[in-house]
Amino acid sequence: MKLKTLLYLSAFLFSSPSALAENEICPIMIEDEIDTEEAVKLEGKTVYLCCGKCVKIWNSNPKYFIKTSLDLLPQFKGMEEKLKLNEVKLMPQKFCPVYKDRIVTPDSPSIEVQGKKVYVWSTSAIRRWNRSPEESLTKALEAGLLPQFPENKKIKGKTNPVSEKKK
């Protein structure tokens, strides 16, 4: 009886899409689990995301997300050269300063703060920022999310690794 139960259980696990997912966390909203119905294909690999909005955003710049979230996307490890990720230029800012678990790209909405461009997740993030801009800036700098500001706290993993331009 126990063997039969184990066989049924293993058959279920191996046929379930989540058991086959190579990424378990959304590579855009990096604190959200995937929804196996929200998937895209790239180079024969399936990428699972958490929602339809992330699918839309992923489709606008998939290689950017692969490069910035490669640790969450094991299905692309070893494919960096084939995907030409060396040609993808990351901006220093990685996360939205309002929704701190969401990755931003050069295509994300932005606002100007003290003469610097700050990327945000959405127009609702802009509204939230503008309710209390000074407090929003202080919190974002303390969280290490805005490398474009010299007073940004240095916290590993909160910014994209970028090479310094030679002068």
PDB file of C-alpha atoms in Angstrom, residues 6-163:
ATOM      1  CA  LEU A   6       4.512   6.759  -3.256  1.00  0.00           C
ATOM      2  CA  LEU A   7       4.170   5.926  -6.937  1.00  0.00           C
ATOM      3  CA  TYR A   8       1.027   8.037  -7.263  1.00  0.00           C
ATOM      4  CA  LEU A   9       2.629  10.898  -5.378  1.00  0.00           C
ATOM      5  CA  SER A  10       5.802  10.854  -7.486  1.00  0.00           C
ATOM      6  CA  ALA A  11       3.770  10.647 -10.711  1.00  0.00           C
ATOM      7  CA  PHE A  12       1.790  13.686  -9.589  1.00  0.00           C
ATOM      8  CA  LEU A  13       4.898  15.650  -8.643  1.00  0.00           C
ATOM      9  CA  PHE A  14       6.705  14.936 -11.883  1.00  0.00           C
ATOM     10  CA  SER A  15       3.681  15.760 -14.021  1.00  0.00           C
ATOM     11  CA  SER A  16       2.888  18.989 -12.212  1.00  0.00           C
ATOM     12  CA  PRO A  17       4.183  22.137 -13.973  1.00  0.00           C
ATOM     13  CA  SER A  18       5.598  23.547 -10.739  1.00  0.00           C
ATOM     14  CA  ALA A  19       7.739  20.454 -10.302  1.00  0.00           C
ATOM     15  CA  LEU A  20       9.209  21.097 -13.748  1.00  0.00           C
ATOM     16  CA  ALA A  21       9.748  24.833 -13.252  1.00  0.00           C
ATOM     17  CA  GLU A  22      13.385  25.731 -13.208  1.00  0.00           C
ATOM     18  CA  ASN A  23      12.732  29.063 -11.567  1.00  0.00           C
ATOM     19  CA  GLU A  24      10.553  29.134  -8.489  1.00  0.00           C
ATOM     20  CA  ILE A  25      10.616  32.871  -7.853  1.00  0.00           C
ATOM     21  CA  CYS A  26       9.507  35.563 -10.268  1.00  0.00           C
ATOM     22  CA  PRO A  27      12.613  37.198 -11.812  1.00  0.00           C
ATOM     23  CA  ILE A  28      10.894  40.610 -11.802  1.00  0.00           C
ATOM     24  CA  MET A  29       8.936  40.708  -8.515  1.00  0.00           C
ATOM     25  CA  ILE A  30      11.670  38.803  -6.748  1.00  0.00           C
ATOM     26  CA  GLU A  31       9.767  38.051  -3.558  1.00  0.00           C
ATOM     27  CA  ASP A  32       6.786  36.486  -5.334  1.00  0.00           C
ATOM     28  CA  GLU A  33       6.361  32.820  -6.119  1.00  0.00           C
ATOM     29  CA  ILE A  34       5.668  31.870  -9.708  1.00  0.00           C
ATOM     30  CA  ASP A  35       2.288  31.111 -11.215  1.00  0.00           C
ATOM     31  CA  THR A  36       2.806  28.201 -13.620  1.00  0.00           C
ATOM     32  CA  GLU A  37       0.090  29.608 -15.885  1.00  0.00           C
ATOM     33  CA  GLU A  38       2.150  32.787 -16.395  1.00  0.00           C
ATOM     34  CA  ALA A  39       4.990  31.495 -18.560  1.00  0.00           C
ATOM     35  CA  VAL A  40       7.080  32.610 -21.518  1.00  0.00           C
ATOM     36  CA  LYS A  41       9.573  30.761 -23.714  1.00  0.00           C
ATOM     37  CA  LEU A  42      13.010  31.972 -24.736  1.00  0.00           C
ATOM     38  CA  GLU A  43      15.670  29.893 -26.486  1.00  0.00           C
ATOM     39  CA  GLY A  44      13.638  26.759 -25.764  1.00  0.00           C
ATOM     40  CA  LYS A  45      13.576  27.486 -22.023  1.00  0.00           C
ATOM     41  CA  THR A  46      10.436  28.207 -20.059  1.00  0.00           C
ATOM     42  CA  VAL A  47      10.431  31.121 -17.652  1.00  0.00           C
ATOM     43  CA  TYR A  48       7.676  31.287 -15.073  1.00  0.00           C
ATOM     44  CA  LEU A  49       6.518  34.625 -13.720  1.00  0.00           C
ATOM     45  CA  CYS A  50       4.055  35.611 -11.019  1.00  0.00           C
ATOM     46  CA  CYS A  51       1.444  37.530 -13.013  1.00  0.00           C
ATOM     47  CA  GLY A  52       0.348  38.836 -16.381  1.00  0.00           C
ATOM     48  CA  LYS A  53       1.923  42.251 -15.757  1.00  0.00           C
ATOM     49  CA  CYS A  54       5.321  40.597 -15.259  1.00  0.00           C
ATOM     50  CA  VAL A  55       4.831  38.600 -18.480  1.00  0.00           C
ATOM     51  CA  LYS A  56       4.207  41.848 -20.372  1.00  0.00           C
ATOM     52  CA  ILE A  57       7.212  43.565 -18.799  1.00  0.00           C
ATOM     53  CA  TRP A  58       9.432  40.493 -19.365  1.00  0.00           C
ATOM     54  CA  ASN A  59       8.519  40.445 -23.055  1.00  0.00           C
ATOM     55  CA  SER A  60       9.670  44.055 -23.429  1.00  0.00           C
ATOM     56  CA  ASN A  61      13.266  43.297 -22.382  1.00  0.00           C
ATOM     57  CA  PRO A  62      13.899  39.601 -21.530  1.00  0.00           C
ATOM     58  CA  LYS A  63      17.690  39.677 -21.776  1.00  0.00           C
ATOM     59  CA  TYR A  64      17.880  42.566 -19.315  1.00  0.00           C
ATOM     60  CA  PHE A  65      15.963  40.526 -16.744  1.00  0.00           C
ATOM     61  CA  ILE A  66      18.063  37.437 -17.402  1.00  0.00           C
ATOM     62  CA  LYS A  67      21.273  39.381 -16.843  1.00  0.00           C
ATOM     63  CA  THR A  68      20.085  41.135 -13.693  1.00  0.00           C
ATOM     64  CA  SER A  69      18.338  38.047 -12.217  1.00  0.00           C
ATOM     65  CA  LEU A  70      20.517  35.177 -13.458  1.00  0.00           C
ATOM     66  CA  ASP A  71      20.684  33.766  -9.922  1.00  0.00           C
ATOM     67  CA  LEU A  72      16.877  33.280 -10.057  1.00  0.00           C
ATOM     68  CA  LEU A  73      16.946  31.762 -13.554  1.00  0.00           C
ATOM     69  CA  PRO A  74      19.057  28.595 -13.443  1.00  0.00           C
ATOM     70  CA  GLN A  75      17.710  27.527 -16.842  1.00  0.00           C
ATOM     71  CA  PHE A  76      19.953  30.172 -18.472  1.00  0.00           C
ATOM     72  CA  LYS A  77      23.185  29.474 -16.581  1.00  0.00           C
ATOM     73  CA  GLY A  78      25.922  28.690 -19.076  1.00  0.00           C
ATOM     74  CA  MET A  79      23.988  30.406 -21.883  1.00  0.00           C
ATOM     75  CA  GLU A  80      25.367  33.897 -21.263  1.00  0.00           C
ATOM     76  CA  GLU A  81      27.479  33.877 -24.439  1.00  0.00           C
ATOM     77  CA  LYS A  82      24.702  32.437 -26.621  1.00  0.00           C
ATOM     78  CA  LEU A  83      22.283  35.067 -25.317  1.00  0.00           C
ATOM     79  CA  LYS A  84      24.940  37.786 -25.790  1.00  0.00           C
ATOM     80  CA  LEU A  85      24.364  39.037 -22.259  1.00  0.00           C
ATOM     81  CA  ASN A  86      27.706  40.848 -22.453  1.00  0.00           C
ATOM     82  CA  GLU A  87      25.976  43.256 -24.863  1.00  0.00           C
ATOM     83  CA  VAL A  88      23.234  44.033 -22.337  1.00  0.00           C
ATOM     84  CA  LYS A  89      24.160  47.167 -20.406  1.00  0.00           C
ATOM     85  CA  LEU A  90      22.738  47.256 -16.910  1.00  0.00           C
ATOM     86  CA  MET A  91      21.978  50.546 -15.262  1.00  0.00           C
ATOM     87  CA  PRO A  92      23.256  50.879 -11.673  1.00  0.00           C
ATOM     88  CA  GLN A  93      19.748  51.093 -10.138  1.00  0.00           C
ATOM     89  CA  LYS A  94      18.233  47.621  -9.814  1.00  0.00           C
ATOM     90  CA  PHE A  95      15.072  48.011  -7.706  1.00  0.00           C
ATOM     91  CA  CYS A  96      12.138  50.378  -7.481  1.00  0.00           C
ATOM     92  CA  PRO A  97      12.598  52.664  -4.454  1.00  0.00           C
ATOM     93  CA  VAL A  98       8.878  52.419  -3.614  1.00  0.00           C
ATOM     94  CA  TYR A  99       8.116  48.735  -4.309  1.00  0.00           C
ATOM     95  CA  LYS A 100      11.480  47.476  -3.130  1.00  0.00           C
ATOM     96  CA  ASP A 101      11.169  43.898  -4.436  1.00  0.00           C
ATOM     97  CA  ARG A 102      10.528  44.892  -8.058  1.00  0.00           C
ATOM     98  CA  ILE A 103      13.272  45.181 -10.643  1.00  0.00           C
ATOM     99  CA  VAL A 104      13.353  48.252 -12.874  1.00  0.00           C
ATOM    100  CA  THR A 105      14.853  48.694 -16.338  1.00  0.00           C
ATOM    101  CA  PRO A 106      15.709  51.658 -18.574  1.00  0.00           C
ATOM    102  CA  ASP A 107      12.160  51.230 -19.970  1.00  0.00           C
ATOM    103  CA  SER A 108      10.516  51.703 -16.552  1.00  0.00           C
ATOM    104  CA  PRO A 109       8.709  54.926 -15.673  1.00  0.00           C
ATOM    105  CA  SER A 110      10.967  57.493 -14.040  1.00  0.00           C
ATOM    106  CA  ILE A 111      10.947  60.693 -12.045  1.00  0.00           C
ATOM    107  CA  GLU A 112      13.558  63.365 -11.543  1.00  0.00           C
ATOM    108  CA  VAL A 113      14.861  63.671  -7.995  1.00  0.00           C
ATOM    109  CA  GLN A 114      17.438  66.346  -7.207  1.00  0.00           C
ATOM    110  CA  GLY A 115      18.461  66.418 -10.865  1.00  0.00           C
ATOM    111  CA  LYS A 116      18.887  62.636 -11.104  1.00  0.00           C
ATOM    112  CA  LYS A 117      16.706  60.127 -12.933  1.00  0.00           C
ATOM    113  CA  VAL A 118      15.082  57.608 -10.570  1.00  0.00           C
ATOM    114  CA  TYR A 119      13.328  54.609 -12.095  1.00  0.00           C
ATOM    115  CA  VAL A 120      10.147  53.260 -10.528  1.00  0.00           C
ATOM    116  CA  TRP A 121       7.930  50.250 -11.077  1.00  0.00           C
ATOM    117  CA  SER A 122       4.761  52.051 -12.119  1.00  0.00           C
ATOM    118  CA  THR A 123       2.788  55.260 -12.160  1.00  0.00           C
ATOM    119  CA  SER A 124       1.297  54.238  -8.804  1.00  0.00           C
ATOM    120  CA  ALA A 125       4.861  54.182  -7.438  1.00  0.00           C
ATOM    121  CA  ILE A 126       5.284  57.757  -8.684  1.00  0.00           C
ATOM    122  CA  ARG A 127       2.109  58.789  -6.839  1.00  0.00           C
ATOM    123  CA  ARG A 128       3.286  57.085  -3.644  1.00  0.00           C
ATOM    124  CA  TRP A 129       6.732  58.713  -3.937  1.00  0.00           C
ATOM    125  CA  ASN A 130       5.191  62.158  -4.479  1.00  0.00           C
ATOM    126  CA  ARG A 131       3.043  61.934  -1.327  1.00  0.00           C
ATOM    127  CA  SER A 132       6.222  62.380   0.718  1.00  0.00           C
ATOM    128  CA  PRO A 133       9.258  62.817  -1.553  1.00  0.00           C
ATOM    129  CA  GLU A 134      11.786  63.647   1.177  1.00  0.00           C
ATOM    130  CA  GLU A 135      10.790  60.651   3.285  1.00  0.00           C
ATOM    131  CA  SER A 136      10.722  58.414   0.192  1.00  0.00           C
ATOM    132  CA  LEU A 137      14.246  59.489  -0.739  1.00  0.00           C
ATOM    133  CA  THR A 138      15.567  58.969   2.792  1.00  0.00           C
ATOM    134  CA  LYS A 139      14.077  55.461   2.995  1.00  0.00           C
ATOM    135  CA  ALA A 140      15.366  54.494  -0.459  1.00  0.00           C
ATOM    136  CA  LEU A 141      18.900  55.705   0.328  1.00  0.00           C
ATOM    137  CA  GLU A 142      18.899  53.868   3.657  1.00  0.00           C
ATOM    138  CA  ALA A 143      17.765  50.696   1.854  1.00  0.00           C
ATOM    139  CA  GLY A 144      20.633  51.088  -0.639  1.00  0.00           C
ATOM    140  CA  LEU A 145      18.354  51.334  -3.677  1.00  0.00           C
ATOM    141  CA  LEU A 146      19.590  54.511  -5.372  1.00  0.00           C
ATOM    142  CA  PRO A 147      23.246  54.208  -6.417  1.00  0.00           C
ATOM    143  CA  GLN A 148      22.936  57.383  -8.490  1.00  0.00           C
ATOM    144  CA  PHE A 149      23.184  59.303  -5.191  1.00  0.00           C
ATOM    145  CA  PRO A 150      26.566  59.420  -3.396  1.00  0.00           C
ATOM    146  CA  GLU A 151      24.885  59.130   0.028  1.00  0.00           C
ATOM    147  CA  ASN A 152      23.235  55.812  -0.954  1.00  0.00           C
ATOM    148  CA  LYS A 153      23.987  53.109   1.603  1.00  0.00           C
ATOM    149  CA  LYS A 154      26.075  50.314   0.060  1.00  0.00           C
ATOM    150  CA  ILE A 155      24.197  47.020   0.470  1.00  0.00           C
ATOM    151  CA  LYS A 156      25.282  43.988  -1.525  1.00  0.00           C
ATOM    152  CA  GLY A 157      22.720  42.848  -4.097  1.00  0.00           C
ATOM    153  CA  LYS A 158      20.653  46.036  -4.008  1.00  0.00           C
ATOM    154  CA  THR A 159      22.286  47.521  -7.108  1.00  0.00           C
ATOM    155  CA  ASN A 160      23.417  46.137 -10.449  1.00  0.00           C
ATOM    156  CA  PRO A 161      27.119  45.497 -10.946  1.00  0.00           C
ATOM    157  CA  VAL A 162      28.284  47.956 -13.579  1.00  0.00           C
ATOM    158  CA  SER A 163      31.758  48.762 -14.800  1.00  0.00           C
TER     159      SER A 163
END
